[in-house]
PDB file of C-alpha atoms in Angstrom:
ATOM      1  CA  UNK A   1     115.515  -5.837  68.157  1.00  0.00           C
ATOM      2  CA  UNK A   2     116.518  -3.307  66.044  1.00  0.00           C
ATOM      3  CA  UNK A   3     114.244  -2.511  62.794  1.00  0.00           C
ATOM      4  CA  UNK A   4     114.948  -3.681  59.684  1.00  0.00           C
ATOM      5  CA  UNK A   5     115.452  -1.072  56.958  1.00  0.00           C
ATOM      6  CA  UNK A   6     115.595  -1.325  52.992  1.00  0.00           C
ATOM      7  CA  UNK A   7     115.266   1.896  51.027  1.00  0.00           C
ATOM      8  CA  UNK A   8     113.758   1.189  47.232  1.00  0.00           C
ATOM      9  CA  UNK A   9     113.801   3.465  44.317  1.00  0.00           C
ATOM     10  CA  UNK A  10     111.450   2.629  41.716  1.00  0.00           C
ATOM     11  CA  UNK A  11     109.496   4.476  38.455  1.00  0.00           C
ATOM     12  CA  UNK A  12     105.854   5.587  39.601  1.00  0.00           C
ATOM     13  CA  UNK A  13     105.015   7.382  36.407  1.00  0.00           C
ATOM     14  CA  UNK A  14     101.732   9.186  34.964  1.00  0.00           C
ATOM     15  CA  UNK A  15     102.609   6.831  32.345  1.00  0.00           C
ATOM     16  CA  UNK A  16     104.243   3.461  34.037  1.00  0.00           C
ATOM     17  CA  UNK A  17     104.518   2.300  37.062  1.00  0.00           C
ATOM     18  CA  UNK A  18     106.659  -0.366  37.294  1.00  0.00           C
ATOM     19  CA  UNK A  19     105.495  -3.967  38.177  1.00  0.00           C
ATOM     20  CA  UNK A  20     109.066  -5.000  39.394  1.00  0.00           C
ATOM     21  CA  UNK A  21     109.133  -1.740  41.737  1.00  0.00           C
ATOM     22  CA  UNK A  22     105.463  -3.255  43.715  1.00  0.00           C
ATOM     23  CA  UNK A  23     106.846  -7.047  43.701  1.00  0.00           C
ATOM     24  CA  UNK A  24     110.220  -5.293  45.442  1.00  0.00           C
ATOM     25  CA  UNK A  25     108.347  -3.349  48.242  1.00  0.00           C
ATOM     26  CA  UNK A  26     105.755  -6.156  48.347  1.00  0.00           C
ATOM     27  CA  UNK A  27     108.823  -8.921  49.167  1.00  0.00           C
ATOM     28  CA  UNK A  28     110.469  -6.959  51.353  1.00  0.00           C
ATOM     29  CA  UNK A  29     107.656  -5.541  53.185  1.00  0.00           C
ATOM     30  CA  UNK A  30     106.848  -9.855  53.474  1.00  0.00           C
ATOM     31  CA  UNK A  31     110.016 -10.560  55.135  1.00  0.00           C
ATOM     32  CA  UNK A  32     109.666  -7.869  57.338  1.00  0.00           C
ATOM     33  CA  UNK A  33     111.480  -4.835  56.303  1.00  0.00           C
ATOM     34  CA  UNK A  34     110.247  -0.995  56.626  1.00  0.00           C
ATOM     35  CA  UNK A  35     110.611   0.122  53.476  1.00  0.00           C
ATOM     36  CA  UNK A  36     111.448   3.634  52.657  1.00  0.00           C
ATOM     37  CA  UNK A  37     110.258   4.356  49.277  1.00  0.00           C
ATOM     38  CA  UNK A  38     111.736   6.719  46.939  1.00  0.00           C
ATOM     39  CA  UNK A  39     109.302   6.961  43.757  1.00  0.00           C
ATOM     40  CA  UNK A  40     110.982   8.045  40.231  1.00  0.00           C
ATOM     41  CA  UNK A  41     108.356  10.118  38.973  1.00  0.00           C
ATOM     42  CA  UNK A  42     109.845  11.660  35.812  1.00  0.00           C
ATOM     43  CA  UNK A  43     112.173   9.982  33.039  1.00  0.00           C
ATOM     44  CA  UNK A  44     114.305  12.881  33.627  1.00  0.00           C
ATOM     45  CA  UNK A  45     114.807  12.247  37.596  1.00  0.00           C
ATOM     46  CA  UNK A  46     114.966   8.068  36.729  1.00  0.00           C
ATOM     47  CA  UNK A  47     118.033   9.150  34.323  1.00  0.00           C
ATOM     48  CA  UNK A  48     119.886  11.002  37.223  1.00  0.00           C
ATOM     49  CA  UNK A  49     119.452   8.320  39.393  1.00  0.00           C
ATOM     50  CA  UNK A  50     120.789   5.368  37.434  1.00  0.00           C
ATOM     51  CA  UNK A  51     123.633   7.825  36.380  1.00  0.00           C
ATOM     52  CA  UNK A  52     124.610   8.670  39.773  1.00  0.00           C
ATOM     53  CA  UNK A  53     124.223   5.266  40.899  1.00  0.00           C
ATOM     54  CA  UNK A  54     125.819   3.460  37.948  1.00  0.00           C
ATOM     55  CA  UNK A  55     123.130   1.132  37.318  1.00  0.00           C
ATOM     56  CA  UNK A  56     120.972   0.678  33.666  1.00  0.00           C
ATOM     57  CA  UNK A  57     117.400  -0.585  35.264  1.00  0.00           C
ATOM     58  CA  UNK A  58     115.121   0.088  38.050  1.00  0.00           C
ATOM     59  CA  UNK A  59     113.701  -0.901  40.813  1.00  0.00           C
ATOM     60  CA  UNK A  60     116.713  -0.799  42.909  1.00  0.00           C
ATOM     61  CA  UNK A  61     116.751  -2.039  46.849  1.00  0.00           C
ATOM     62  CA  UNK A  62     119.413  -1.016  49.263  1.00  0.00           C
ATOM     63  CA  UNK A  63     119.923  -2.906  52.782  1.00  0.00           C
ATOM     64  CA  UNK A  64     122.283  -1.100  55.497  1.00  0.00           C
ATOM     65  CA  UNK A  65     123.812   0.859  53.130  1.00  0.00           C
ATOM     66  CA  UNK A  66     124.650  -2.403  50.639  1.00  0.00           C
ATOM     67  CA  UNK A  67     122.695  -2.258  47.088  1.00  0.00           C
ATOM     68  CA  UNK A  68     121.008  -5.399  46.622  1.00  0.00           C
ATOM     69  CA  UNK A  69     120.070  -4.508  43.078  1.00  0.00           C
ATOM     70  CA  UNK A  70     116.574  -5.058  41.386  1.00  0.00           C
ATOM     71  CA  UNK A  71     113.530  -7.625  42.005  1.00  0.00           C
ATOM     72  CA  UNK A  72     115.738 -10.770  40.502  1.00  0.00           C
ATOM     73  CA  UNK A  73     119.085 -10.208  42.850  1.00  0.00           C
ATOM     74  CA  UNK A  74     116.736  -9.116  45.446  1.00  0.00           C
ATOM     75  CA  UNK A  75     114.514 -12.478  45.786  1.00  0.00           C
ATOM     76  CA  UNK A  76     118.780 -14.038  45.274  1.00  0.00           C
ATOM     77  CA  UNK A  77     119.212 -11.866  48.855  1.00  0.00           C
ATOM     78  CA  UNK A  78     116.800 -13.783  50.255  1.00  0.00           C
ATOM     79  CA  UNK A  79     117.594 -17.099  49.213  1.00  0.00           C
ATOM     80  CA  UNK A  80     114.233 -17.402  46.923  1.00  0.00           C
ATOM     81  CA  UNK A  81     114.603 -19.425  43.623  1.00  0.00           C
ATOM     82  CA  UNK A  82     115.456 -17.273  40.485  1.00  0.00           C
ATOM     83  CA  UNK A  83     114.709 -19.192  36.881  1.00  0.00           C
ATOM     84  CA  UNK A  84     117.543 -17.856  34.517  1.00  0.00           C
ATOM     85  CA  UNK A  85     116.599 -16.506  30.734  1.00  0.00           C
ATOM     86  CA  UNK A  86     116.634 -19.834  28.759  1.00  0.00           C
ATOM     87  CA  UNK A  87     117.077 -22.053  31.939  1.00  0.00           C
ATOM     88  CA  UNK A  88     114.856 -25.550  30.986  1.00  0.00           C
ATOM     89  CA  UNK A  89     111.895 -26.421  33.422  1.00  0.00           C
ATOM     90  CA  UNK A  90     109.829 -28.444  33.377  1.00  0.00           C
ATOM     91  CA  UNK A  91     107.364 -26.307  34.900  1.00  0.00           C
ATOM     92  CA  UNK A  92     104.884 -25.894  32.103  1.00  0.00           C
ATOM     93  CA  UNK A  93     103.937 -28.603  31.237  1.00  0.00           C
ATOM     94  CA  UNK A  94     103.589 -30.094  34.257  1.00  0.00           C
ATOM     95  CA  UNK A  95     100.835 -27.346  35.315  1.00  0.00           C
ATOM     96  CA  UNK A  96      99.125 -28.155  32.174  1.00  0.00           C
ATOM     97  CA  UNK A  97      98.874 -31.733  33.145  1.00  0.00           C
ATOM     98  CA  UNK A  98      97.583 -30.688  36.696  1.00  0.00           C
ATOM     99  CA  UNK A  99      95.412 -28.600  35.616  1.00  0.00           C
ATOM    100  CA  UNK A 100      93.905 -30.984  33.032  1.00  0.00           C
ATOM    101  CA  UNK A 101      93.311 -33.654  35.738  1.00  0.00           C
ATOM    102  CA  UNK A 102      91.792 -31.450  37.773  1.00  0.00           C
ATOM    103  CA  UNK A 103      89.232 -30.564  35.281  1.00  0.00           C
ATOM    104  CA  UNK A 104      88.646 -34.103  34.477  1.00  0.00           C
ATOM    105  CA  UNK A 105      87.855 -34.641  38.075  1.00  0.00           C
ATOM    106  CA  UNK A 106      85.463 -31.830  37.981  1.00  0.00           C
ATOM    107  CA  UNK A 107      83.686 -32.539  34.498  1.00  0.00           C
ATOM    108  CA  UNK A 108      83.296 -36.438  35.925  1.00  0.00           C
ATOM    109  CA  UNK A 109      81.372 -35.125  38.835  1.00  0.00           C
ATOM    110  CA  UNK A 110      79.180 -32.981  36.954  1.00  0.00           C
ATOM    111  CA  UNK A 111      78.328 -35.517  34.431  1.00  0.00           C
ATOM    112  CA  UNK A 112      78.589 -38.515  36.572  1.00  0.00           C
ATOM    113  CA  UNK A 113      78.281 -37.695  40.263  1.00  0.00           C
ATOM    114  CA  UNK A 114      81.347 -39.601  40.770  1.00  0.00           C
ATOM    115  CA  UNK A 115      85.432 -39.485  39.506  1.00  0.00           C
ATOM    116  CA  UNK A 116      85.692 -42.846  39.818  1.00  0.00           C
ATOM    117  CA  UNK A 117      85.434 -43.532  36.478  1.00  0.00           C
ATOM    118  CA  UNK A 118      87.223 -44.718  33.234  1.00  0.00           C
ATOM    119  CA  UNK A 119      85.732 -41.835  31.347  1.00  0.00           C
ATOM    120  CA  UNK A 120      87.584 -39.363  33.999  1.00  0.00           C
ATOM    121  CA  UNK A 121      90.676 -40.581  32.416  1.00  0.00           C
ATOM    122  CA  UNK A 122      89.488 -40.604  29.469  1.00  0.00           C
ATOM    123  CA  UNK A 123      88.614 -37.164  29.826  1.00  0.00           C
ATOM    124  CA  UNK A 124      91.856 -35.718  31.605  1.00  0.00           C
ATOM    125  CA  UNK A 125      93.497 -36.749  28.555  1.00  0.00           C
ATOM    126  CA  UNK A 126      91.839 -35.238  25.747  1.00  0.00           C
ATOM    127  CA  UNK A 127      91.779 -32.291  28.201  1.00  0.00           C
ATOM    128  CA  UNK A 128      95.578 -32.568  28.178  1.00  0.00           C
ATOM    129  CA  UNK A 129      95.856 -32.631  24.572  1.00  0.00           C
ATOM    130  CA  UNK A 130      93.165 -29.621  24.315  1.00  0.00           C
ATOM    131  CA  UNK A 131      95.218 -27.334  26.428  1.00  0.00           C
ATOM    132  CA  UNK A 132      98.705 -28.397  24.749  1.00  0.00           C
ATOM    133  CA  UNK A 133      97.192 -27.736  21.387  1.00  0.00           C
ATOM    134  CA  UNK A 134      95.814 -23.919  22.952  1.00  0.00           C
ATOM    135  CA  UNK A 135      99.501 -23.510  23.690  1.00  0.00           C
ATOM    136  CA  UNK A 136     100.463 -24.392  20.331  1.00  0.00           C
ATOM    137  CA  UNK A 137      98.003 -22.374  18.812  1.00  0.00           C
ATOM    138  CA  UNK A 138      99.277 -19.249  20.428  1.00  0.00           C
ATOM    139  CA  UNK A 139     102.433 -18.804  17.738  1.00  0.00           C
ATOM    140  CA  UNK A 140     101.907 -21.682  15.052  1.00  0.00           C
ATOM    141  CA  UNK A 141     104.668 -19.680  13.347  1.00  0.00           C
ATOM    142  CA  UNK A 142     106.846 -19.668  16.290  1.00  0.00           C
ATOM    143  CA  UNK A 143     106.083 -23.830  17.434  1.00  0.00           C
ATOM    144  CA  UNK A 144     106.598 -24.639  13.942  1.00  0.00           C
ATOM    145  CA  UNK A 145     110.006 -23.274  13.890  1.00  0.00           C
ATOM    146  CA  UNK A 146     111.127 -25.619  16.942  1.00  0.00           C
ATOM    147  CA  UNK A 147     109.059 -28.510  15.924  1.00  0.00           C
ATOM    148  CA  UNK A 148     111.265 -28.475  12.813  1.00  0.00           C
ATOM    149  CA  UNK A 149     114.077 -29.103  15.020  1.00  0.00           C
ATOM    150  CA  UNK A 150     113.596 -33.047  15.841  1.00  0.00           C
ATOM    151  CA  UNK A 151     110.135 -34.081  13.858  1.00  0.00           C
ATOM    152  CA  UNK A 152     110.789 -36.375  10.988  1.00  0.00           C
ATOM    153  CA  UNK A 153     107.431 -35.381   9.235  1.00  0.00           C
ATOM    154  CA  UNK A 154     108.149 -32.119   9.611  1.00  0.00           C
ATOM    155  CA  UNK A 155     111.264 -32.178   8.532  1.00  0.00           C
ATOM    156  CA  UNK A 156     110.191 -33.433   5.149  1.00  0.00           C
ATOM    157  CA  UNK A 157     106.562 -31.632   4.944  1.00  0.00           C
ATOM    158  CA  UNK A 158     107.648 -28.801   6.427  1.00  0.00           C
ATOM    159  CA  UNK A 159     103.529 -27.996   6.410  1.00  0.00           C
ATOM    160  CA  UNK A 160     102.751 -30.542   9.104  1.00  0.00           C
ATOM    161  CA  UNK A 161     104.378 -28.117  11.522  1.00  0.00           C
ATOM    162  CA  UNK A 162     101.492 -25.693  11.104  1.00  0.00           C
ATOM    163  CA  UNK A 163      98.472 -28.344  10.847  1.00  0.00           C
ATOM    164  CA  UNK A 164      99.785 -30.463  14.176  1.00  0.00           C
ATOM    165  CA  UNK A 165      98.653 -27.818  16.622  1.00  0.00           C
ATOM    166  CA  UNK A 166      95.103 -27.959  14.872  1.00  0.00           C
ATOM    167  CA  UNK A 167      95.022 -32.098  14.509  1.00  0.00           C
ATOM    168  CA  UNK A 168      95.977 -31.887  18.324  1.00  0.00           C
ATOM    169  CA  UNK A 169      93.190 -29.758  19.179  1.00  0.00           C
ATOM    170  CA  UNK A 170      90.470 -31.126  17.236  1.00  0.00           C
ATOM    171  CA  UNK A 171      91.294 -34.852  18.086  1.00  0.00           C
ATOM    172  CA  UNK A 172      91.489 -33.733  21.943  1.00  0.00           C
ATOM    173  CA  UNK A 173      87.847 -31.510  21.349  1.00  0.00           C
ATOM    174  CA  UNK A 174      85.660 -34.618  19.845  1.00  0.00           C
ATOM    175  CA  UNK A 175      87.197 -36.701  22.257  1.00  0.00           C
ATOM    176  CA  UNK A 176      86.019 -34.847  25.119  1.00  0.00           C
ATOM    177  CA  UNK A 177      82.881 -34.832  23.752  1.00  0.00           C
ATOM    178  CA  UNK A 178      83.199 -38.442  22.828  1.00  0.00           C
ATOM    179  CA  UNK A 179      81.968 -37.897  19.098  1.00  0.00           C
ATOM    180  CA  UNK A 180      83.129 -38.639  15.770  1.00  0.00           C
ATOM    181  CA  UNK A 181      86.045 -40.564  17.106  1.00  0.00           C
ATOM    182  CA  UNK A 182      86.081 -42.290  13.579  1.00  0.00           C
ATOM    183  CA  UNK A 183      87.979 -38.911  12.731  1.00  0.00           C
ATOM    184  CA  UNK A 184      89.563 -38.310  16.163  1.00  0.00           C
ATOM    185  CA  UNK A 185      91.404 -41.627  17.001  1.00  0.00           C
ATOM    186  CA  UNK A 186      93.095 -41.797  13.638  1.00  0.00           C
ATOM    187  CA  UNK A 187      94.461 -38.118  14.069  1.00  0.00           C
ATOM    188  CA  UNK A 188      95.521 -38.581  17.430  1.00  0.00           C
ATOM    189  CA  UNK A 189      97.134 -41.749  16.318  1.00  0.00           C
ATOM    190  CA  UNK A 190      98.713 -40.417  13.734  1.00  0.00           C
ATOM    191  CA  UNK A 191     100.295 -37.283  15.312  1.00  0.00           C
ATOM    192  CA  UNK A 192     101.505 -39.410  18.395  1.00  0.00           C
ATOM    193  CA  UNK A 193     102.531 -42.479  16.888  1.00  0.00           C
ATOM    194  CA  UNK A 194     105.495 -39.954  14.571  1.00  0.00           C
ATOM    195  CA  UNK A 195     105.709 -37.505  17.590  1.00  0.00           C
ATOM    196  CA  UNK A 196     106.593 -40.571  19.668  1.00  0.00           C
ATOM    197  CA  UNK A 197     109.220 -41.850  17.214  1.00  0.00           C
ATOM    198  CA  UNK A 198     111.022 -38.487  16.291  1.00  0.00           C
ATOM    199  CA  UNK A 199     110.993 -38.095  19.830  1.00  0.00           C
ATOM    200  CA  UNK A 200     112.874 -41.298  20.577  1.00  0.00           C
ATOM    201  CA  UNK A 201     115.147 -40.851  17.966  1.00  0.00           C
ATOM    202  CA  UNK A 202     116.392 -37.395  18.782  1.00  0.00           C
ATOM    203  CA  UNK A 203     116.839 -38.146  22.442  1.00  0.00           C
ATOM    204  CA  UNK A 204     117.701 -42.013  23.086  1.00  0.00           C
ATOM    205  CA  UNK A 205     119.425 -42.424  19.692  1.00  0.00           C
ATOM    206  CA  UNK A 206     120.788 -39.384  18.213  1.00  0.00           C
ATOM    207  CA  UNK A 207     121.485 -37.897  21.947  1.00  0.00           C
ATOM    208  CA  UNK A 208     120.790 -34.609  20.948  1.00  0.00           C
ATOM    209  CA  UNK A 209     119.926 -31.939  23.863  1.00  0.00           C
ATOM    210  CA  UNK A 210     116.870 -30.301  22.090  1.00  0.00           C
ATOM    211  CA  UNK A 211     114.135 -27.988  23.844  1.00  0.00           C
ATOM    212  CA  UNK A 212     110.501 -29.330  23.192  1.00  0.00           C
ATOM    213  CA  UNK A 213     107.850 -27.678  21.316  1.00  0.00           C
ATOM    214  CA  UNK A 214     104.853 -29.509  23.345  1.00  0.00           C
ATOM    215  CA  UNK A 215     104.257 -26.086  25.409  1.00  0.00           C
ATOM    216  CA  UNK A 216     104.583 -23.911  22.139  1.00  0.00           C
ATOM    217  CA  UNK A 217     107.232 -22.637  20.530  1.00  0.00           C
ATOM    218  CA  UNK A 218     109.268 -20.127  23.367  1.00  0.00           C
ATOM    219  CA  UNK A 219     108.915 -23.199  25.319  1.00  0.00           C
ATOM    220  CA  UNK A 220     112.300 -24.058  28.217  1.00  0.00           C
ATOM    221  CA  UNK A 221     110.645 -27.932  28.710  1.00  0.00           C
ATOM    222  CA  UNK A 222     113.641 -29.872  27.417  1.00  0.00           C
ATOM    223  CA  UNK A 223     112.953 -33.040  25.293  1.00  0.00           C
ATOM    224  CA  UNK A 224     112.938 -35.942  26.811  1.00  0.00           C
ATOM    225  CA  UNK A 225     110.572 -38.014  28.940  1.00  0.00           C
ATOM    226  CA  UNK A 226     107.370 -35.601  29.260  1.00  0.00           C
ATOM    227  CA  UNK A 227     107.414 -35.147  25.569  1.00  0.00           C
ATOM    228  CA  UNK A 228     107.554 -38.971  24.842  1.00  0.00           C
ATOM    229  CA  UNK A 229     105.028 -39.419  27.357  1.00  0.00           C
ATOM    230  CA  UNK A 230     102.413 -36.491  25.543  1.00  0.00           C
ATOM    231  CA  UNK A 231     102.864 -38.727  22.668  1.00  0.00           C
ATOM    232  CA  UNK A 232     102.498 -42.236  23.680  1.00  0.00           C
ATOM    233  CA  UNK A 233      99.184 -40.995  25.623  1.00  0.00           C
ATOM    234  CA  UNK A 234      97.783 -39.883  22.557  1.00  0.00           C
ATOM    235  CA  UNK A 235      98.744 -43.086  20.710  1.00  0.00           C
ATOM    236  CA  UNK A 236      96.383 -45.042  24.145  1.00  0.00           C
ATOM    237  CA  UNK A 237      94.174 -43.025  23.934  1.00  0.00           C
ATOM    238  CA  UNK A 238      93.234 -43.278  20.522  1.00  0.00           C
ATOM    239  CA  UNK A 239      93.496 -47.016  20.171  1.00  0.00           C
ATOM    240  CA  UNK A 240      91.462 -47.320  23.204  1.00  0.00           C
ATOM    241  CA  UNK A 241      88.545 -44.841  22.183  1.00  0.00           C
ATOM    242  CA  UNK A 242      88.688 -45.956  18.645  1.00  0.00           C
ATOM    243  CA  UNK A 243      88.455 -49.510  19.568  1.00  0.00           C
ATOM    244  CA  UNK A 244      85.756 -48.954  21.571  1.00  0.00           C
ATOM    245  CA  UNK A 245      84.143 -47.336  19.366  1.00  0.00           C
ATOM    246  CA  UNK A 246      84.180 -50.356  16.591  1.00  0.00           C
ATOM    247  CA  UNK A 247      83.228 -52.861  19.149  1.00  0.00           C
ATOM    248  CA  UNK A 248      79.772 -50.428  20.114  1.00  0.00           C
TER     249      UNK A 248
END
C-alpha cells in the first residue's frame, strides 16, 4: 500500500505558534498520513506564502498535489462534523445539564453514601441553575442584551436583565445548601414563573425564531424547548423546597 502523504504549512513563530497548525498535523497524523511539515517562521516568509498561494489564512494542508485548505475544510475532507459561525446547537446547554447531574450524583454520595435519593435531584437542579447563572455572569452586559429580545420583564425594566443572572445564582447557591429557602424559593419562583411565560409566548404564540440567552449572551441554543424546560424546573423546584420548608 502506498503511503499516504499531506504536506502542511503552518506559522511556528518566536511569537505564535498557531493552534490550528498542531490540530492539522495532529488530525492528519490520526488518520494516518505522513505529514511533511513546512513551518512559517517569520511574518515576512507567512506573507510570501499566502501570496504565492492565493490564500488569506494559515495552516494550509495539501493531499496529492490537491489543497485541502485549513483545519475547518480539512476535518470537511474527512467527513468530520464542522459547526458553522452562528449555526444553533444545542450543545451547551445540554453539557451543562450533564455535567450538573453528574455532580449531583457525586455530592449525594459524599453526603449520603447513596444517589438514590430525592435530595440528588434536588441537588442536580440547583446545580443546574448554579452553573447557568456562572454562564450568565460571564457578560451580564452581553446576556442582557439578548434577554431583552423575548423577556416581558425585561422588556419593561430593562434592569431585570442585569439582576436575573444574580437571582439565578443565589437561589441555585442556598438551595444547594438547603438554607434560607424562605429567600430562595420565592426568587427562583419568580424568575421562572416570567422566564417560563415570555418563553411561551415568543415561541408557541408569537412564532418568533429567537436564540436563547440561558447559556449567556453569545449563546447559538435556539429558544424553544430547553429554555422552557430551565424555567419550569425552577418554578418545581421552588414550590417543592419552599413547601417543604413551611410544612418542617
Amino acid at each position: 500500500m502506498a503511503e499516504k502523504i499531506a504536506k502542511l504549512y503552518r506559522m511556528v513563530m518566536p511569537d505564535h505558534l498557531c493552534p490550528f497548525g498542531l490540530k492539522s498535523k495532529d488530525l492528519l497524523r490520526r488518520h494516518g498520513y505522513s505529514v511533511e511539515d513546512h513551518p512559517l517562521t517569520t511574518r515576512e516568509e507567512t506573507d510570501a506564502f499566502m501570496e504565492q498561494e492565493g490564500v488569506e489564512t494559515t495552516p494550509q494542508t495539501y493531499i496529492n498535489g490537491e489543497r485541502i485548505g485549513g483545519y475547518e475544510e480539512l476535518r470537511e475532507w474527512f467527513s468530520k462534523a464542522v459547526t458553522k459561525k452562528g449555526e444553533t446547537s444545542y450543545q451547551p446547554v445540554i453539557t451543562i445539564f450533564a455535567v450538573s447531574f453528574l455532580m449531583a450524583l457525586a455530592v449525594a454520595w459524599a453526603a449520603l453514601g447513596t444517589v438514590l435519593a430525592v435530595r440528588t435531584i434536588e441537588w442536580f437542579i440547583a446545580i443546574a441553575m448554579t452553573l447557568l447563572a456562572v454562564q450568565k455572569l460571564q457578560d451580564v452586559e452581553s446576556f442582557s442584551t439578548m434577554f431583552l429580545n423575548y423577556d416581558l420583564l425585561a422588556q419593561r425594566w430593562v434592569r431585570y436583565g442585569y439582576l436575573y443572572p444574580f437571582g439565578e445564582a443565589l437561589a441555585g447557591v442556598l438551595m444547594i445548601a438547603g438554607a434560607l429557602i424562605w429567600i430562595a424559593a420565592p426568587v427562583a419562583l419568580f424568575i421562572g414563573t416570567i422566564g417560563a411565560v415570555s418563553v411561551f409566548k415568543a415561541v408557541y404564540i408569537d412564532k418568533r425564531e429567537l436564540k436563547c440567552a440561558c447559556v449567556g449572551g453569545n449563546s447559538n441554543v435556539p429558544l424553544g424547548f430547553v429554555s422552557l424546560t430551565e424555567n419550569l424546573m425552577m418554578m418545581v423546584m421552588a414550590l417543592w423546597m419552599g413547601g417543604r420548608a413551611l410544612l418542617g
